[in-house]
PDB file of C-alpha atoms in Angstrom:
ATOM      1  CA  MET N   1      -0.262   0.249   0.452  1.00 39.00           C
ATOM      2  CA  THR N   2       1.561   2.988  -1.279  1.00 43.00           C
ATOM      3  CA  GLU N   3       0.932   6.044   1.312  1.00 50.00           C
ATOM      4  CA  LYS N   4      -0.525   9.052  -0.354  1.00 49.00           C
ATOM      5  CA  ILE N   5       2.194  12.464  -0.147  1.00 55.00           C
ATOM      6  CA  LEU N   6       0.230  15.515   1.668  1.00 71.00           C
ATOM      7  CA  LYS N   7       2.412  18.497   1.189  1.00 92.00           C
ATOM      8  CA  ASN N   8       0.905  20.530   4.528  1.00 96.00           C
ATOM      9  CA  ASN N   9       3.813  18.962   5.699  1.00 97.00           C
ATOM     10  CA  GLN N  10       7.236  19.009   3.950  1.00 97.00           C
ATOM     11  CA  ALA N  11      10.632  18.747   5.326  1.00 97.00           C
ATOM     12  CA  VAL N  12      14.364  18.129   4.734  1.00 97.00           C
ATOM     13  CA  VAL N  13      17.439  18.182   6.511  1.00 97.00           C
ATOM     14  CA  ALA N  14      20.733  16.820   6.059  1.00 97.00           C
ATOM     15  CA  GLY N  15      23.779  16.019   8.212  1.00 96.00           C
ATOM     16  CA  GLU N  16      26.448  13.088   9.900  1.00 96.00           C
ATOM     17  CA  ILE N  17      24.554   9.689  10.816  1.00 98.00           C
ATOM     18  CA  ILE N  18      25.509   8.734  14.478  1.00 97.00           C
ATOM     19  CA  SER N  19      24.394   6.383  15.447  1.00 97.00           C
ATOM     20  CA  ASP N  20      23.535   2.550  14.018  1.00 97.00           C
ATOM     21  CA  PHE N  21      20.183   1.587  12.758  1.00 97.00           C
ATOM     22  CA  GLU N  22      17.479   0.332  15.171  1.00 96.00           C
ATOM     23  CA  PHE N  23      14.400  -1.141  14.893  1.00 96.00           C
ATOM     24  CA  SER N  24      10.997   0.225  15.824  1.00 93.00           C
ATOM     25  CA  HIS N  25       7.993  -1.815  13.841  1.00 93.00           C
ATOM     26  CA  GLU N  26       6.728  -3.302  10.774  1.00 94.00           C
ATOM     27  CA  VAL N  27       3.899  -2.286   7.772  1.00 92.00           C
ATOM     28  CA  PHE N  28       3.236  -4.969   5.379  1.00 91.00           C
ATOM     29  CA  GLY N  29       6.264  -6.873   5.874  1.00 93.00           C
ATOM     30  CA  LYS N  30       8.242  -3.692   5.301  1.00 94.00           C
ATOM     31  CA  GLY N  31      10.506  -2.771   8.369  1.00 96.00           C
ATOM     32  CA  PHE N  32      11.311   0.617   9.162  1.00 97.00           C
ATOM     33  CA  TYR N  33      14.291   2.061  11.406  1.00 97.00           C
ATOM     34  CA  PHE N  34      15.311   4.563  13.845  1.00 97.00           C
ATOM     35  CA  VAL N  35      18.558   6.526  12.549  1.00 98.00           C
ATOM     36  CA  LYS N  36      20.098   9.620  14.703  1.00 97.00           C
ATOM     37  CA  LEU N  37      20.897  12.249  12.107  1.00 97.00           C
ATOM     38  CA  LYS N  38      24.011  15.389  13.605  1.00 96.00           C
ATOM     39  CA  VAL N  39      22.547  18.537  11.608  1.00 96.00           C
ATOM     40  CA  SER N  40      24.517  21.771  12.299  1.00 93.00           C
ATOM     41  CA  ARG N  41      23.462  25.218  13.125  1.00 90.00           C
ATOM     42  CA  LEU N  42      24.456  28.437  11.910  1.00 83.00           C
ATOM     43  CA  SER N  43      25.167  29.153  15.135  1.00 80.00           C
ATOM     44  CA  HIS N  44      27.918  26.579  15.257  1.00 82.00           C
ATOM     45  CA  SER N  45      26.051  24.006  17.646  1.00 92.00           C
ATOM     46  CA  SER N  46      23.828  20.947  16.349  1.00 94.00           C
ATOM     47  CA  ASP N  47      20.543  19.355  16.743  1.00 96.00           C
ATOM     48  CA  ILE N  48      20.435  15.478  16.584  1.00 96.00           C
ATOM     49  CA  ILE N  49      17.008  14.641  14.818  1.00 97.00           C
ATOM     50  CA  PRO N  50      15.819  10.911  15.024  1.00 97.00           C
ATOM     51  CA  LEU N  51      15.276   9.921  11.837  1.00 98.00           C
ATOM     52  CA  LEU N  52      12.438   6.924  10.892  1.00 97.00           C
ATOM     53  CA  VAL N  53      13.811   4.989   7.518  1.00 97.00           C
ATOM     54  CA  SER N  54      12.091   2.160   5.436  1.00 97.00           C
ATOM     55  CA  GLU N  55      14.608  -0.779   5.618  1.00 97.00           C
ATOM     56  CA  ARG N  56      13.907  -0.476   1.428  1.00 95.00           C
ATOM     57  CA  LEU N  57      15.169   3.247   1.597  1.00 96.00           C
ATOM     58  CA  ILE N  58      18.721   2.001   3.048  1.00 96.00           C
ATOM     59  CA  ASP N  59      20.792  -1.184   3.973  1.00 96.00           C
ATOM     60  CA  VAL N  60      19.791  -1.359   7.696  1.00 95.00           C
ATOM     61  CA  SER N  61      22.398  -4.486   7.983  1.00 95.00           C
ATOM     62  CA  GLU N  62      25.147  -2.205   7.402  1.00 95.00           C
ATOM     63  CA  SER N  63      26.577   0.712   9.959  1.00 96.00           C
ATOM     64  CA  HIS N  64      26.685   4.224   8.256  1.00 97.00           C
ATOM     65  CA  ILE N  65      28.226   6.245  10.737  1.00 97.00           C
ATOM     66  CA  GLY N  66      30.240   9.103  10.024  1.00 97.00           C
ATOM     67  CA  GLN N  67      28.251   9.466   6.347  1.00 97.00           C
ATOM     68  CA  PHE N  68      26.706  12.014   5.342  1.00 96.00           C
ATOM     69  CA  LEU N  69      22.728  11.761   4.120  1.00 95.00           C
ATOM     70  CA  GLU N  70      20.117  14.122   2.831  1.00 96.00           C
ATOM     71  CA  ALA N  71      16.174  12.975   3.537  1.00 97.00           C
ATOM     72  CA  ARG N  72      13.049  14.295   2.576  1.00 97.00           C
ATOM     73  CA  GLY N  73      10.162  13.317   4.544  1.00 97.00           C
ATOM     74  CA  GLN N  74       7.699  14.364   7.015  1.00 97.00           C
ATOM     75  CA  PHE N  75       7.748  15.782  10.706  1.00 98.00           C
ATOM     76  CA  ARG N  76       5.306  13.164  12.473  1.00 97.00           C
ATOM     77  CA  SER N  77       4.531  12.325  15.795  1.00 95.00           C
ATOM     78  CA  TYR N  78       2.770   8.638  17.639  1.00 89.00           C
ATOM     79  CA  ASN N  79       1.988   8.408  21.376  1.00 84.00           C
ATOM     80  CA  LYS N  80       3.722   5.320  23.051  1.00 78.00           C
ATOM     81  CA  GLN N  81       2.539   3.988  26.164  1.00 74.00           C
ATOM     82  CA  GLU N  82       4.576   3.834  29.038  1.00 72.00           C
ATOM     83  CA  GLY N  83       2.837   2.178  32.214  1.00 73.00           C
ATOM     84  CA  ASN N  84      -0.188   4.689  32.684  1.00 78.00           C
ATOM     85  CA  ARG N  85       0.883   7.696  31.139  1.00 79.00           C
ATOM     86  CA  SER N  86       2.044   8.695  26.954  1.00 78.00           C
ATOM     87  CA  HIS N  87       4.264   9.906  25.408  1.00 81.00           C
ATOM     88  CA  LEU N  88       4.679  11.820  22.191  1.00 87.00           C
ATOM     89  CA  ILE N  89       6.959  10.654  20.252  1.00 92.00           C
ATOM     90  CA  LEU N  90       8.383  12.601  17.337  1.00 96.00           C
ATOM     91  CA  SER N  91      10.662  11.636  14.176  1.00 97.00           C
ATOM     92  CA  LEU N  92      11.224  12.362  10.605  1.00 98.00           C
ATOM     93  CA  PHE N  93       9.624  10.155   8.517  1.00 97.00           C
ATOM     94  CA  VAL N  94      11.461   9.465   5.617  1.00 97.00           C
ATOM     95  CA  MET N  95      10.382   9.364   1.749  1.00 96.00           C
ATOM     96  CA  GLU N  96      12.924   9.906   0.103  1.00 96.00           C
ATOM     97  CA  LEU N  97      17.376  10.169   0.625  1.00 96.00           C
ATOM     98  CA  GLU N  98      20.709  10.690  -0.748  1.00 95.00           C
ATOM     99  CA  PHE N  99      24.196  10.237   0.545  1.00 96.00           C
ATOM    100  CA  ILE N 100      26.482  13.520  -0.330  1.00 95.00           C
ATOM    101  CA  ASP N 101      29.772  13.859   0.212  1.00 93.00           C
ATOM    102  CA  SER N 102      29.304  17.108   2.484  1.00 88.00           C
ATOM    103  CA  ILE N 103      26.082  20.228   3.704  1.00 86.00           C
ATOM    104  CA  GLU N 104      28.616  22.815   1.861  1.00 85.00           C
ATOM    105  CA  ASN N 105      26.033  24.533  -0.046  1.00 81.00           C
ATOM    106  CA  ARG N 106      22.955  23.629   1.485  1.00 83.00           C
ATOM    107  CA  ASN N 107      20.107  24.194   3.951  1.00 85.00           C
ATOM    108  CA  PRO N 108      20.461  21.892   6.671  1.00 92.00           C
ATOM    109  CA  ASN N 109      17.398  22.145   7.889  1.00 96.00           C
ATOM    110  CA  THR N 110      13.800  23.324   6.271  1.00 97.00           C
ATOM    111  CA  ILE N 111      10.563  22.090   7.448  1.00 98.00           C
ATOM    112  CA  PHE N 112       6.834  23.747   6.387  1.00 98.00           C
ATOM    113  CA  LEU N 113       4.034  22.498   8.647  1.00 98.00           C
ATOM    114  CA  ASP N 114       0.238  23.827   7.493  1.00 97.00           C
ATOM    115  CA  GLY N 115      -2.730  23.377  10.088  1.00 97.00           C
ATOM    116  CA  TYR N 116      -4.697  23.981  13.386  1.00 97.00           C
ATOM    117  CA  ILE N 117      -3.703  25.180  16.415  1.00 98.00           C
ATOM    118  CA  CYS N 118      -5.077  22.426  19.425  1.00 96.00           C
ATOM    119  CA  LYS N 119      -4.411  23.879  22.690  1.00 96.00           C
ATOM    120  CA  GLU N 120      -4.311  27.191  23.650  1.00 97.00           C
ATOM    121  CA  PRO N 121      -1.278  28.384  23.115  1.00 97.00           C
ATOM    122  CA  VAL N 122       1.292  29.953  25.876  1.00 97.00           C
ATOM    123  CA  TYR N 123       2.674  33.226  25.781  1.00 96.00           C
ATOM    124  CA  ARG N 124       5.753  34.560  28.018  1.00 95.00           C
ATOM    125  CA  THR N 125       9.021  36.357  28.210  1.00 94.00           C
ATOM    126  CA  THR N 126      11.623  35.037  29.346  1.00 90.00           C
ATOM    127  CA  PRO N 127      14.179  35.788  32.311  1.00 91.00           C
ATOM    128  CA  LEU N 128      16.213  38.145  29.554  1.00 91.00           C
ATOM    129  CA  GLY N 129      12.898  39.851  28.019  1.00 92.00           C
ATOM    130  CA  ARG N 130      12.834  37.830  24.520  1.00 94.00           C
ATOM    131  CA  GLU N 131       9.276  36.575  23.532  1.00 96.00           C
ATOM    132  CA  ILE N 132       8.361  33.155  23.270  1.00 96.00           C
ATOM    133  CA  ALA N 133       4.876  31.417  22.229  1.00 97.00           C
ATOM    134  CA  ASP N 134       4.406  27.255  22.671  1.00 97.00           C
ATOM    135  CA  VAL N 135       1.870  26.526  20.045  1.00 97.00           C
ATOM    136  CA  LEU N 136       0.428  22.537  19.817  1.00 97.00           C
ATOM    137  CA  LEU N 137      -0.194  22.568  15.957  1.00 97.00           C
ATOM    138  CA  ALA N 138      -2.616  18.914  14.388  1.00 97.00           C
ATOM    139  CA  VAL N 139      -1.852  18.824  10.452  1.00 97.00           C
ATOM    140  CA  ASN N 140      -3.583  16.316   8.963  1.00 95.00           C
ATOM    141  CA  ARG N 141      -2.086  13.221   7.269  1.00 92.00           C
ATOM    142  CA  ALA N 142      -3.873  11.103   4.908  1.00 86.00           C
ATOM    143  CA  TYR N 143      -6.145   7.717   6.070  1.00 86.00           C
ATOM    144  CA  GLY N 144      -7.730  10.375   8.786  1.00 88.00           C
ATOM    145  CA  LYS N 145      -4.648  10.742  10.478  1.00 92.00           C
ATOM    146  CA  SER N 146      -3.102  13.252  11.932  1.00 95.00           C
ATOM    147  CA  ASP N 147       0.237  14.202  13.386  1.00 97.00           C
ATOM    148  CA  TYR N 148       0.914  16.747  16.925  1.00 97.00           C
ATOM    149  CA  ILE N 149       4.075  18.778  16.167  1.00 97.00           C
ATOM    150  CA  PRO N 150       4.978  21.148  19.236  1.00 97.00           C
ATOM    151  CA  CYS N 151       5.989  23.958  17.335  1.00 97.00           C
ATOM    152  CA  ILE N 152       7.945  28.073  19.055  1.00 96.00           C
ATOM    153  CA  CYS N 153       7.568  31.104  17.803  1.00 97.00           C
ATOM    154  CA  TRP N 154       9.633  34.447  18.672  1.00 95.00           C
ATOM    155  CA  GLY N 155       9.324  38.299  18.662  1.00 95.00           C
ATOM    156  CA  ARG N 156       6.641  39.064  16.587  1.00 95.00           C
ATOM    157  CA  ASN N 157       5.212  36.164  15.650  1.00 96.00           C
ATOM    158  CA  ALA N 158       4.957  34.558  19.555  1.00 97.00           C
ATOM    159  CA  ARG N 159       3.237  37.848  20.259  1.00 95.00           C
ATOM    160  CA  TYR N 160       0.891  37.063  17.274  1.00 95.00           C
ATOM    161  CA  ALA N 161       0.519  33.252  18.155  1.00 96.00           C
ATOM    162  CA  GLY N 162      -0.283  34.700  21.759  1.00 94.00           C
ATOM    163  CA  ASN N 163      -4.002  35.607  20.814  1.00 94.00           C
ATOM    164  CA  LEU N 164      -5.278  32.862  17.698  1.00 96.00           C
ATOM    165  CA  THR N 165      -7.243  30.521  19.189  1.00 96.00           C
ATOM    166  CA  VAL N 166      -7.590  26.701  19.070  1.00 97.00           C
ATOM    167  CA  GLY N 167      -9.201  25.505  15.507  1.00 96.00           C
ATOM    168  CA  SER N 168      -6.855  28.586  14.189  1.00 97.00           C
ATOM    169  CA  ARG N 169      -5.014  27.530  11.001  1.00 97.00           C
ATOM    170  CA  ILE N 170      -1.805  28.764  10.248  1.00 97.00           C
ATOM    171  CA  GLN N 171       1.498  28.081   7.961  1.00 97.00           C
ATOM    172  CA  LEU N 172       4.593  27.930   9.683  1.00 96.00           C
ATOM    173  CA  ARG N 173       8.312  27.643   7.919  1.00 97.00           C
ATOM    174  CA  GLY N 174      10.983  27.161  10.581  1.00 97.00           C
ATOM    175  CA  ARG N 175      13.504  24.227  11.612  1.00 97.00           C
ATOM    176  CA  ILE N 176      13.492  21.312  13.110  1.00 98.00           C
ATOM    177  CA  GLN N 177      14.845  21.482  16.354  1.00 96.00           C
ATOM    178  CA  SER N 178      16.473  19.450  19.424  1.00 96.00           C
ATOM    179  CA  ARG N 179      16.983  20.411  23.530  1.00 91.00           C
ATOM    180  CA  GLU N 180      18.496  18.690  26.000  1.00 87.00           C
ATOM    181  CA  TYR N 181      16.424  18.683  29.636  1.00 85.00           C
ATOM    182  CA  GLN N 182      17.187  16.872  32.598  1.00 82.00           C
ATOM    183  CA  LYS N 183      13.367  15.532  34.131  1.00 81.00           C
ATOM    184  CA  ARG N 184      13.389  13.822  37.888  1.00 81.00           C
ATOM    185  CA  ILE N 185      11.822  10.683  38.900  1.00 78.00           C
ATOM    186  CA  GLY N 186      11.467   9.542  41.782  1.00 76.00           C
ATOM    187  CA  GLU N 187      13.572  11.255  44.817  1.00 79.00           C
ATOM    188  CA  GLY N 188      16.429  12.786  44.409  1.00 78.00           C
ATOM    189  CA  LYS N 189      16.883  10.848  40.476  1.00 87.00           C
ATOM    190  CA  VAL N 190      17.617  13.189  37.553  1.00 87.00           C
ATOM    191  CA  VAL N 191      17.782  11.552  33.787  1.00 86.00           C
ATOM    192  CA  ASP N 192      18.186  13.591  31.087  1.00 86.00           C
ATOM    193  CA  LYS N 193      15.997  13.649  28.330  1.00 86.00           C
ATOM    194  CA  ILE N 194      15.884  15.689  24.541  1.00 90.00           C
ATOM    195  CA  ALA N 195      12.556  17.518  23.520  1.00 91.00           C
ATOM    196  CA  TYR N 196      11.434  18.091  20.032  1.00 95.00           C
ATOM    197  CA  GLU N 197       9.569  20.760  18.290  1.00 96.00           C
ATOM    198  CA  VAL N 198       9.728  23.099  15.591  1.00 98.00           C
ATOM    199  CA  SER N 199      11.307  26.500  15.488  1.00 97.00           C
ATOM    200  CA  ALA N 200       9.339  28.755  13.550  1.00 97.00           C
ATOM    201  CA  SER N 201      10.882  31.469  11.281  1.00 96.00           C
ATOM    202  CA  GLN N 202       7.294  32.369   9.369  1.00 96.00           C
ATOM    203  CA  MET N 203       4.138  32.292  10.405  1.00 96.00           C
ATOM    204  CA  GLU N 204       1.019  33.201   8.290  1.00 96.00           C
ATOM    205  CA  TYR N 205      -2.644  32.749  10.350  1.00 95.00           C
ATOM    206  CA  ILE N 206      -5.138  31.466   7.305  1.00 94.00           C
ATOM    207  CA  GLU N 207      -8.517  32.588   7.138  1.00 90.00           C
ATOM    208  CA  GLU N 208     -10.516  30.406   5.948  1.00 76.00           C
ATOM    209  CA  GLU N 209     -14.350  29.789   4.046  1.00 69.00           C
ATOM    210  CA  GLU N 210     -17.095  29.743   6.222  1.00 61.00           C
TER     211      GLU N 210
END
């Protein structure tokens, strides 16, 4: 079965493979595997982005650590049950990939999303006075499914997003980023975690006809 590709969720990332392949699941006899891609930022730091890749696109039995790759696909989510809680898992579902010599002269991290705000946006300012808004975007997928993608808006976009309501349709462009944080579990025990989100550089409200 071939999945219908929608244009409301398009992402391209390029970077260095830094892990071996880890089995995720199987659909219609086709195996899917996670692999981690290190993607550089302009600030010389980097993001670690999980790719979900079909075994039909790449030889998952071989190690490709240290090789450079450009991947095109959709940023997707699913809820993973962990005990009594569900945890939102995000990854780039790869539809096309290409091994490359380097990431020079490439924009290594771009994403376009067209979706609906599904949770009241949270506007806030940092201790240094920077304006931020957290937006959870529901992006429709084929076969009646949706992906729920956390997004962060900055400055003027943050102020604008803070005034939008649940159900508002927006389009945004930006990049996928990873963010390390610490989570306290039990008494005195702290574990390191990584959150994934879209950092928006452009945002537009789409007015729909009634």
